[in-house]
Short mmCIF file of C-alpha atoms and ligand atoms in Angstrom, two decimals:
data_model
loop_
_atom_site.label_atom_id
_atom_site.label_comp_id
_atom_site.label_asym_id
_atom_site.label_seq_id
_atom_site.Cartn_x
_atom_site.Cartn_y
_atom_site.Cartn_z
CA UNK E 975 45.92 75.53 4.67
CA UNK E 976 46.43 75.43 8.45
CA UNK E 977 47.76 78.95 8.31
CA UNK E 978 44.55 80.15 6.76
CA UNK E 979 42.41 78.43 9.44
CA UNK E 980 44.17 80.19 12.21
CA UNK E 981 43.79 83.49 10.52
CA UNK E 982 41.42 85.17 12.92
CA UNK E 983 40.86 88.12 10.66
CA UNK E 984 39.72 85.96 7.80
CA UNK E 985 37.36 84.09 10.05
CA UNK E 986 35.94 87.28 11.38
CA UNK E 987 35.41 88.44 7.84
CA UNK E 988 33.67 85.21 6.88
CA UNK E 989 31.46 85.44 9.95
CA UNK E 990 30.72 89.05 9.21
CA UNK E 991 29.87 88.03 5.68
CA UNK E 992 27.43 85.47 7.02
CA UNK E 993 25.79 88.01 9.28
CA UNK E 994 25.47 90.45 6.40
CA UNK E 995 24.07 87.73 4.19
CA UNK E 996 21.57 86.77 6.87
CA UNK E 997 20.51 90.39 6.94
CA UNK E 998 20.27 90.36 3.19
CA UNK E 999 18.08 87.29 3.31
CA UNK E 1000 15.70 89.05 5.63
CA UNK E 1001 15.90 92.23 3.56
CA UNK E 1002 15.09 90.28 0.41
CA UNK E 1003 11.99 89.01 2.19
CA UNK E 1004 13.23 85.40 2.26
CA UNK E 1005 11.72 83.46 5.10
CA UNK E 1006 13.66 80.89 7.10
CA UNK E 1007 11.74 78.25 5.20
CA UNK E 1008 12.90 79.63 1.86
CA UNK E 1009 16.49 79.73 3.04
CA UNK E 1010 16.19 76.13 4.22
CA UNK E 1011 14.87 74.93 0.87
CA UNK E 1012 17.46 76.91 -1.03
CA UNK E 1013 20.38 75.52 0.93
CA UNK E 1014 19.14 71.96 0.63
CA UNK E 1015 18.97 72.48 -3.12
CA UNK E 1016 22.45 74.01 -3.17
CA UNK E 1017 23.89 71.20 -1.05
CA UNK E 1018 22.32 68.65 -3.34
CA UNK E 1019 23.81 70.41 -6.34
CA UNK E 1020 27.26 70.05 -4.77
CA UNK E 1021 26.53 66.40 -4.04
CA UNK E 1022 25.55 65.79 -7.65
CA UNK E 1023 28.65 67.55 -8.94
CA UNK E 1024 30.83 65.49 -6.57
CA UNK E 1025 29.22 62.30 -7.79
CA UNK E 1026 29.77 63.30 -11.41
CA UNK E 1027 33.46 63.74 -10.62
CA UNK E 1028 33.67 60.47 -8.65
CA UNK E 1029 31.94 58.53 -11.44
CA UNK E 1030 34.17 60.04 -14.08
CA UNK E 1031 37.31 59.19 -12.09
CA UNK E 1032 36.14 55.59 -11.85
CA UNK E 1033 36.29 55.21 -15.61
CA UNK E 1034 40.08 55.15 -15.29
CA UNK E 1035 40.44 57.69 -18.11
CA UNK E 1036 38.73 60.76 -16.71
CA UNK E 1037 37.68 63.38 -19.22
CA UNK E 1038 38.72 66.90 -18.14
CA UNK E 1039 35.67 68.24 -20.00
CA UNK E 1040 33.47 66.45 -17.41
CA UNK E 1041 35.65 67.15 -14.37
CA UNK E 1042 36.24 70.87 -14.90
CA UNK E 1043 32.68 72.27 -14.97
CA UNK E 1044 31.72 70.19 -11.94
CA UNK E 1045 34.79 71.25 -9.96
CA UNK E 1046 33.99 74.80 -10.92
CA UNK E 1047 30.39 74.45 -9.78
CA UNK E 1048 31.46 73.21 -6.33
CA UNK E 1049 34.10 75.92 -5.97
CA UNK E 1050 31.60 78.65 -6.82
CA UNK E 1051 28.82 77.19 -4.70
CA UNK E 1052 30.92 76.49 -1.63
CA UNK E 1053 31.93 80.14 -1.33
CA UNK E 1054 28.37 80.88 -0.31
CA UNK E 1055 27.89 78.16 2.30
CA UNK E 1056 28.09 80.67 5.18
CA UNK E 1057 25.11 82.52 3.72
CA UNK E 1058 22.92 79.44 3.49
CA UNK E 1059 22.23 79.14 7.19
CA UNK E 1060 20.61 82.38 8.39
CA UNK E 1061 19.11 82.33 11.87
CA UNK E 1062 15.58 81.03 11.75
CA UNK E 1063 16.22 78.53 8.95
CA UNK E 1064 16.67 75.52 11.24
CA UNK E 1065 14.24 73.03 12.80
CA UNK E 1066 12.10 75.94 14.03
CA UNK E 1067 10.75 76.28 10.47
CA UNK E 1068 8.83 73.08 11.12
CA UNK E 1069 10.18 71.67 7.86
CA UNK E 1070 12.16 68.48 7.42
CA UNK E 1071 15.76 69.36 8.03
CA UNK E 1072 18.91 67.69 9.19
CA UNK E 1073 20.46 70.98 10.24
CA UNK E 1074 21.32 70.70 13.93
CA UNK E 1075 20.77 73.61 16.34
CA UNK E 1076 24.51 73.68 17.19
CA UNK E 1077 25.05 75.37 13.82
CA UNK E 1078 23.74 78.50 15.47
CA UNK E 1079 25.21 77.93 18.93
CA UNK E 1080 28.71 77.10 17.70
CA UNK E 1081 29.02 79.37 14.66
CA UNK E 1082 32.81 79.63 14.95
CA UNK E 1083 33.47 76.00 14.24
CA UNK E 1084 30.71 75.90 11.64
CA UNK E 1085 32.35 78.73 9.75
CA UNK E 1086 35.73 77.01 9.98
CA UNK E 1087 34.29 73.87 8.41
CA UNK E 1088 32.63 75.90 5.70
CA UNK E 1089 35.89 77.67 5.07
CA UNK E 1090 37.83 74.39 4.85
CA UNK E 1091 35.47 73.18 2.14
CA UNK E 1092 35.87 76.42 0.28
CA UNK E 1093 39.66 75.95 0.29
CA UNK E 1094 39.46 72.29 -0.71
CA UNK E 1095 37.00 73.09 -3.50
CA UNK E 1096 39.19 75.91 -4.81
CA UNK E 1097 42.12 73.51 -4.77
CA UNK E 1098 40.18 70.85 -6.67
CA UNK E 1099 39.13 73.45 -9.20
CA UNK E 1100 42.74 74.58 -9.68
CA UNK E 1101 43.98 71.00 -10.01
CA UNK E 1102 41.25 70.22 -12.56
CA UNK E 1103 42.26 73.27 -14.57
CA UNK E 1104 45.82 71.97 -14.90
CA UNK E 1105 44.33 69.01 -16.74
CA UNK E 1106 46.43 66.55 -14.71
CA UNK E 1107 43.73 63.97 -14.01
CA UNK E 1108 46.00 61.87 -11.79
CA UNK E 1109 45.92 64.63 -9.18
CA UNK E 1110 42.15 65.11 -9.30
CA UNK E 1111 41.44 61.91 -7.36
CA UNK E 1112 43.35 62.89 -4.21
CA UNK E 1113 41.99 66.45 -4.38
CA UNK E 1114 38.42 65.17 -4.68
CA UNK E 1115 38.98 62.84 -1.74
CA UNK E 1116 40.22 65.77 0.33
CA UNK E 1117 37.12 67.75 -0.58
CA UNK E 1118 34.88 64.81 0.35
CA UNK E 1119 36.59 64.62 3.71
CA UNK E 1120 36.04 68.33 4.28
CA UNK E 1121 32.31 68.01 3.44
CA UNK E 1122 32.08 64.98 5.69
CA UNK E 1123 33.78 66.75 8.55
CA UNK E 1124 30.98 69.32 8.65
CA UNK E 1125 28.16 66.79 8.17
CA UNK E 1126 29.59 64.64 10.92
CA UNK E 1127 29.19 67.40 13.46
CA UNK E 1128 26.40 69.66 12.21
CA UNK E 1129 24.05 67.32 10.40
CA UNK E 1130 21.58 64.95 12.06
CA UNK E 1131 22.06 61.23 11.41
CA UNK E 1132 19.45 59.62 9.24
CA UNK E 1133 16.96 57.85 11.39
CA UNK E 1134 13.47 58.21 10.09
CA UNK E 1135 13.83 59.23 6.49
CA UNK Q 506 27.13 9.53 25.68
CA UNK Q 507 24.88 8.84 28.66
CA UNK Q 508 22.87 5.66 28.71
CA UNK Q 509 19.11 6.08 28.94
CA UNK Q 510 17.85 2.78 30.29
CA UNK Q 511 14.26 3.97 30.36
CA UNK Q 512 14.21 4.92 26.70
CA UNK Q 513 12.15 2.69 24.50
CA UNK Q 514 14.59 2.72 21.62
CA UNK Q 515 18.35 2.52 21.60
CA UNK Q 516 20.52 5.61 22.03
CA UNK Q 517 19.77 7.79 19.03
CA UNK Q 518 22.39 7.64 16.32
CA UNK Q 519 24.49 10.71 15.67
CA UNK Q 520 25.70 11.91 12.32
CA UNK Q 521 27.19 14.92 10.59
CA UNK Q 522 24.23 17.07 9.65
CA UNK Q 523 25.88 20.33 8.58
CA UNK Q 524 28.98 20.27 6.45
CA UNK Q 525 32.02 22.45 7.14
CA UNK Q 526 31.34 25.23 4.58
CA UNK Q 527 27.76 25.70 5.79
CA UNK Q 528 28.93 26.09 9.38
CA UNK Q 529 31.84 28.38 8.56
CA UNK Q 530 29.54 30.56 6.47
CA UNK Q 531 27.00 30.73 9.27
CA UNK Q 532 29.49 31.87 11.89
CA UNK Q 533 31.15 34.35 9.58
CA UNK Q 534 27.74 35.95 9.03
CA UNK Q 535 27.21 36.07 12.80
CA UNK Q 536 30.44 38.07 13.07
CA UNK Q 537 30.14 40.20 9.95
CA UNK Q 538 26.52 41.38 10.19
CA UNK Q 539 27.00 43.07 13.59
CA UNK Q 540 30.36 44.36 12.38
CA UNK Q 541 28.71 45.84 9.29
CA UNK Q 542 26.21 47.61 11.49
CA UNK Q 543 28.86 48.84 13.91
CA UNK Q 544 31.21 50.11 11.23
CA UNK Q 545 28.39 51.90 9.38
CA UNK Q 546 27.09 53.65 12.49
CA UNK Q 547 30.55 54.57 13.74
CA UNK Q 548 31.79 56.26 10.63
CA UNK Q 549 34.08 53.50 9.38
CA UNK Q 550 32.59 53.24 5.90
CA UNK Q 551 35.69 51.74 4.23
CA UNK Q 552 35.55 48.83 6.70
CA UNK Q 553 31.80 48.66 6.26
CA UNK Q 554 32.17 48.27 2.51
CA UNK Q 555 34.87 45.62 2.91
CA UNK Q 556 32.69 43.71 5.36
CA UNK Q 557 29.68 44.04 3.04
CA UNK Q 558 31.64 42.77 0.06
CA UNK Q 559 32.81 39.80 2.12
CA UNK Q 560 29.17 39.07 2.92
CA UNK Q 561 28.43 39.34 -0.80
CA UNK Q 562 31.05 36.67 -1.42
CA UNK Q 563 29.54 34.46 1.27
CA UNK Q 564 26.09 34.89 -0.26
CA UNK Q 565 27.38 33.94 -3.71
CA UNK Q 566 28.90 30.84 -2.19
CA UNK Q 567 25.65 30.07 -0.36
CA UNK Q 568 23.67 30.36 -3.57
CA UNK Q 569 26.00 27.90 -5.32
CA UNK Q 570 26.01 25.64 -2.27
CA UNK Q 571 22.22 25.71 -2.24
CA UNK Q 572 22.30 24.28 -5.75
CA UNK Q 573 25.34 22.00 -5.75
CA UNK Q 574 26.26 21.54 -2.07
CA UNK Q 575 25.67 18.79 0.46
CA UNK Q 576 22.04 17.63 0.66
CA UNK Q 577 21.20 19.45 3.92
CA UNK Q 578 22.41 22.73 2.36
CA UNK Q 579 20.36 22.42 -0.83
CA UNK Q 580 17.34 24.61 -1.47
CA UNK Q 581 15.56 21.82 -3.33
CA UNK Q 582 15.73 19.76 -0.17
CA UNK Q 583 14.77 22.29 2.47
CA UNK Q 584 12.23 24.48 0.69
CA UNK Q 585 8.96 22.63 1.18
CA UNK Q 586 5.54 23.29 -0.31
CA UNK Q 587 2.53 24.49 1.69
CA UNK Q 588 1.11 21.00 2.21
CA UNK Q 589 4.34 19.67 3.67
CA UNK Q 590 4.56 22.69 5.96
CA UNK Q 591 0.98 22.22 7.12
CA UNK Q 592 1.65 18.53 7.76
CA UNK Q 593 4.80 19.37 9.73
CA UNK Q 594 3.07 22.01 11.84
CA UNK Q 595 0.17 19.62 12.48
CA UNK Q 596 2.57 16.84 13.46
CA UNK Q 597 1.38 14.68 10.57
CA UNK Q 598 4.58 14.61 8.53
CA UNK Q 599 5.02 10.97 7.55
CA UNK Q 600 8.83 11.09 7.40
CA UNK Q 601 11.70 12.09 9.61
CA UNK Q 602 13.59 15.27 8.86
CA UNK Q 603 17.35 15.57 8.68
CA UNK Q 604 18.54 19.17 8.39
CA UNK Q 605 16.11 22.08 8.23
CA UNK Q 606 12.50 21.23 8.98
CA UNK Q 607 9.90 22.52 6.47
CA UNK Q 608 9.31 25.68 8.52
CA UNK Q 609 12.95 26.37 9.41
CA UNK Q 610 13.97 26.01 5.77
CA UNK Q 611 11.84 28.98 4.82
CA UNK Q 612 13.14 30.98 7.75
CA UNK Q 613 16.66 30.44 6.42
CA UNK Q 614 15.59 31.32 2.88
CA UNK Q 615 13.93 34.52 4.12
CA UNK Q 616 17.08 35.57 6.00
CA UNK Q 617 19.29 34.90 2.99
CA UNK Q 618 16.91 36.77 0.70
CA UNK Q 619 16.73 39.85 2.90
CA UNK Q 620 20.50 39.74 3.43
CA UNK Q 621 20.96 39.60 -0.35
CA UNK Q 622 18.59 42.57 -0.71
CA UNK Q 623 20.56 44.48 1.92
CA UNK Q 624 23.86 43.79 0.17
CA UNK Q 625 22.34 44.56 -3.22
CA UNK Q 626 21.12 47.96 -2.00
CA UNK Q 627 24.51 48.67 -0.43
CA UNK Q 628 26.23 48.10 -3.76
CA UNK Q 629 24.31 51.03 -5.28
CA UNK Q 630 24.25 53.30 -2.21
CA UNK Q 631 25.45 56.86 -2.58
CA UNK Q 632 26.87 58.85 0.28
CA UNK Q 633 26.01 62.53 0.69
CA UNK Q 634 29.58 63.75 0.53
CA UNK Q 635 30.69 61.23 -2.06
CA UNK Q 636 33.41 59.98 0.20
CA UNK Q 637 32.19 56.39 0.22
CA UNK Q 638 29.79 54.67 -2.08
CA UNK Q 639 28.89 51.24 -3.32
CA UNK Q 640 30.99 49.90 -6.22
CA UNK Q 641 27.97 49.90 -8.56
CA UNK Q 642 26.79 53.43 -7.72
CA UNK Q 643 28.00 54.77 -11.05
CA UNK Q 644 25.01 53.04 -12.66
CA UNK Q 645 22.52 55.23 -10.78
CA UNK Q 646 22.16 58.99 -10.49
CA UNK Q 647 22.61 60.93 -7.26
CA UNK Q 648 18.94 60.98 -6.22
CA UNK Q 649 18.41 57.30 -6.97
CA UNK Q 650 21.58 56.42 -5.08
CA UNK Q 651 20.41 58.41 -2.06
CA UNK Q 652 16.99 56.76 -2.18
CA UNK Q 653 18.69 53.37 -2.32
CA UNK Q 654 20.79 54.32 0.71
CA UNK Q 655 17.57 55.12 2.61
CA UNK Q 656 16.22 51.66 1.80
CA UNK Q 657 19.56 50.20 2.77
CA UNK Q 658 19.00 51.74 6.22
CA UNK Q 659 15.45 50.41 6.46
CA UNK Q 660 15.93 46.86 5.20
CA UNK Q 661 18.59 46.37 7.85
CA UNK Q 662 15.83 46.35 10.48
CA UNK Q 663 13.85 43.74 8.53
CA UNK Q 664 16.99 41.62 8.67
CA UNK Q 665 17.27 42.22 12.42
CA UNK Q 666 13.63 41.15 12.87
CA UNK Q 667 14.18 37.90 10.96
CA UNK Q 668 17.32 37.16 12.94
CA UNK Q 669 15.28 37.78 16.09
CA UNK Q 670 12.67 35.21 15.02
CA UNK Q 671 15.48 32.80 14.19
CA UNK Q 672 16.96 33.18 17.70
CA UNK Q 673 13.56 32.79 19.37
CA UNK Q 674 12.94 29.58 17.40
CA UNK Q 675 16.29 28.19 18.57
CA UNK Q 676 15.35 29.07 22.15
CA UNK Q 677 11.93 27.40 21.85
CA UNK Q 678 13.53 24.20 20.53
CA UNK Q 679 16.06 24.32 23.37
CA UNK Q 680 13.17 24.45 25.87
CA UNK Q 681 11.73 21.41 24.07
CA UNK Q 682 15.12 19.73 24.61
CA UNK Q 683 16.22 19.94 20.99
CA UNK Q 684 19.73 21.31 20.72
CA UNK Q 685 20.13 23.21 17.46
CA UNK Q 686 23.20 25.16 18.52
CA UNK Q 687 25.58 22.22 19.03
CA UNK Q 688 25.21 20.80 15.51
CA UNK Q 689 25.82 24.22 13.94
CA UNK Q 690 29.14 24.32 15.85
CA UNK Q 691 30.38 20.76 15.54
CA UNK Q 692 28.29 19.68 12.59
CA UNK Q 693 27.21 16.58 14.48
CA UNK Q 694 23.67 16.10 15.74
CA UNK Q 695 21.16 13.51 16.80
CA UNK Q 696 19.42 11.59 14.06
CA UNK Q 697 15.77 10.77 14.51
CA UNK Q 698 15.13 7.03 14.66
CA UNK Q 699 15.03 5.58 11.19
CA UNK Q 700 16.78 8.54 9.59
CA UNK Q 701 19.70 8.10 7.24
CA UNK Q 702 22.93 10.06 7.72
CA UNK Q 703 23.09 12.51 4.81
CA UNK Q 704 26.10 12.27 2.47
CA UNK Q 705 28.59 15.16 2.28
CA UNK Q 706 29.65 17.01 -0.84
CA UNK Q 707 33.24 16.27 -1.86
CA UNK Q 708 35.99 18.79 -1.09
CA UNK Q 709 36.61 19.66 -4.75
CA UNK Q 710 33.12 21.02 -4.96
CA UNK Q 711 33.76 23.30 -1.97
CA UNK Q 712 36.85 24.62 -3.75
CA UNK Q 713 35.02 25.11 -7.05
CA UNK Q 714 32.10 26.96 -5.43
CA UNK Q 715 34.46 29.14 -3.37
CA UNK Q 716 36.47 30.03 -6.46
CA UNK Q 717 33.38 30.91 -8.47
CA UNK Q 718 31.97 32.99 -5.58
CA UNK Q 719 35.26 34.86 -5.26
CA UNK Q 720 35.39 35.59 -8.99
CA UNK Q 721 31.81 36.95 -9.08
CA UNK Q 722 32.46 39.12 -6.00
CA UNK Q 723 35.74 40.44 -7.41
CA UNK Q 724 34.05 41.57 -10.60
CA UNK Q 725 31.22 43.30 -8.70
CA UNK Q 726 33.65 44.91 -6.25
CA UNK Q 727 35.46 46.44 -9.22
CA UNK Q 728 32.28 47.98 -10.55
CA UNK Q 729 31.85 45.34 -13.28
CA UNK Q 730 35.06 46.45 -14.93
CA UNK Q 731 37.29 43.62 -15.99
CA UNK Q 732 40.62 45.26 -15.52
C1 LIG S 1425 24.58 42.54 5.23
C2 LIG S 1425 25.41 43.46 4.91
C3 LIG S 1425 25.18 44.91 5.30
C4 LIG S 1425 24.61 45.44 6.43
C5 LIG S 1425 24.05 44.70 7.63
C6 LIG S 1425 24.65 46.89 6.27
C7 LIG S 1425 24.16 47.80 7.19
C8 LIG S 1425 24.18 49.17 7.04
C9 LIG S 1425 23.57 50.12 7.94
C10 LIG S 1425 22.79 49.75 9.20
C11 LIG S 1425 23.81 51.38 7.44
C12 LIG S 1425 23.29 52.68 8.01
C13 LIG S 1425 24.23 53.38 8.91
C14 LIG S 1425 23.59 54.60 9.49
O1 LIG S 1425 22.47 54.52 10.01
O2 LIG S 1425 24.24 55.66 9.43
C15 LIG S 1425 24.61 51.24 6.23
C16 LIG S 1425 25.10 52.29 5.44
C17 LIG S 1425 25.85 52.14 4.27
N1 LIG S 1425 26.20 50.92 3.65
FE1 LIG S 1425 25.72 49.08 4.33
N2 LIG S 1425 25.25 47.18 5.06
C18 LIG S 1425 25.60 45.99 4.44
C19 LIG S 1425 26.20 45.83 3.20
C20 LIG S 1425 26.71 46.87 2.41
C21 LIG S 1425 27.41 46.70 1.15
C22 LIG S 1425 27.67 45.36 0.44
C23 LIG S 1425 27.78 47.96 0.73
C24 LIG S 1425 28.54 48.36 -0.52
C25 LIG S 1425 29.59 47.73 -0.93
C26 LIG S 1425 27.30 48.90 1.69
C27 LIG S 1425 27.46 50.28 1.60
C28 LIG S 1425 26.92 51.20 2.49
C29 LIG S 1425 27.06 52.65 2.34
C30 LIG S 1425 27.79 53.39 1.20
C31 LIG S 1425 26.38 53.23 3.46
C32 LIG S 1425 26.26 54.72 3.76
C33 LIG S 1425 25.04 55.27 3.12
C34 LIG S 1425 24.75 56.62 3.68
O3 LIG S 1425 25.67 57.37 3.94
O4 LIG S 1425 23.58 56.92 3.84
N3 LIG S 1425 26.65 48.22 2.71
N4 LIG S 1425 24.82 49.88 6.01
#
């Protein structure tokens, strides 16, 4: 995984993808406010899918039929994270958001975190597909840590909500 | 003990007012509540959950001790009705008090109740990235679990406010030359003239309550799964 992080080309491509997507958002007539609402909905979807997996694992006899579609959902969704934060979709929208301004001032690290989640989610998806439920737990934990690592730095702490 | 020749009555008698489990529980809460706050706000959720579950165990014990413990720990003894409270506040209470006074008893009950609410909310709390969550969170959906986590954040400050009132009351009594701190450390305090030393619950009952509290907590910590 570490090899992939350090791959400057890949990062450049991801960043370029984000810039293109931001352009696409504007081209599609999406306002910053729309983008904000969309990403909050997408994030929540990933949260729900993660919880479904966590709950299923807690039963002690996880059903692959529950794990697989949720792992798939996160893997598919997380590929698009870089496109969810176009410029102008932050606090300046005047809407309630926990997105911190450093997302746009430190895009390099933000993209790295997004990329890490993408890798962890793809891994979880692959592990789920093998049907070996014993390996899903550790893979899900790794994904949770990757999500957390971005929230820790780029998401405001809950104070007043 | 210093002699007080000017005092009208003899040196006040001293007796054990708070039994050992009540004091141990009190000081563990003093350590664990700030630790729970610190670990939650400094990204040590696994420790936070361990600390919270320990507090859950202490609360279970306190509930049992409030029903079957030593007299000064029992709810039936320290939760007074409105008339008794009014009489106490007006200085017209016709009897001496050993243990919590009618007002202090309710302050303790309020703190325990809010603490229980806080722990109860924590048990169902859901974390955004699903890395840490309460052991009972599987019984609620994602949105409910997040809403519960918000309340878990808010109720903490109600608890802080009640603890603040508790500390101010102790300070006020200290200014009126009543030492409440000493007895909570040593268990021994001054008895008002004419008061009887309260009996203590036997050790087997401490063991039984502790065992029951541990069992209840263990089952909850494992998400109500008996495995
Ligand atoms: C008296 C005991 C407790 C106190 C004083 C307490 C206090 C707190 C505080 C202040 C926070 C918010 C941290 C922040 O602002 O970021 C928090 C979060 C949390 N607590 Fe507790 N807590 C207690 C018991 C518990 C218990 C028993 C559990 C579950 C076993 C628990 C699980 C959680 C979880 C999962 C979070 C994170 C929720 C989130 O990410 O929004 N807590 N706690």
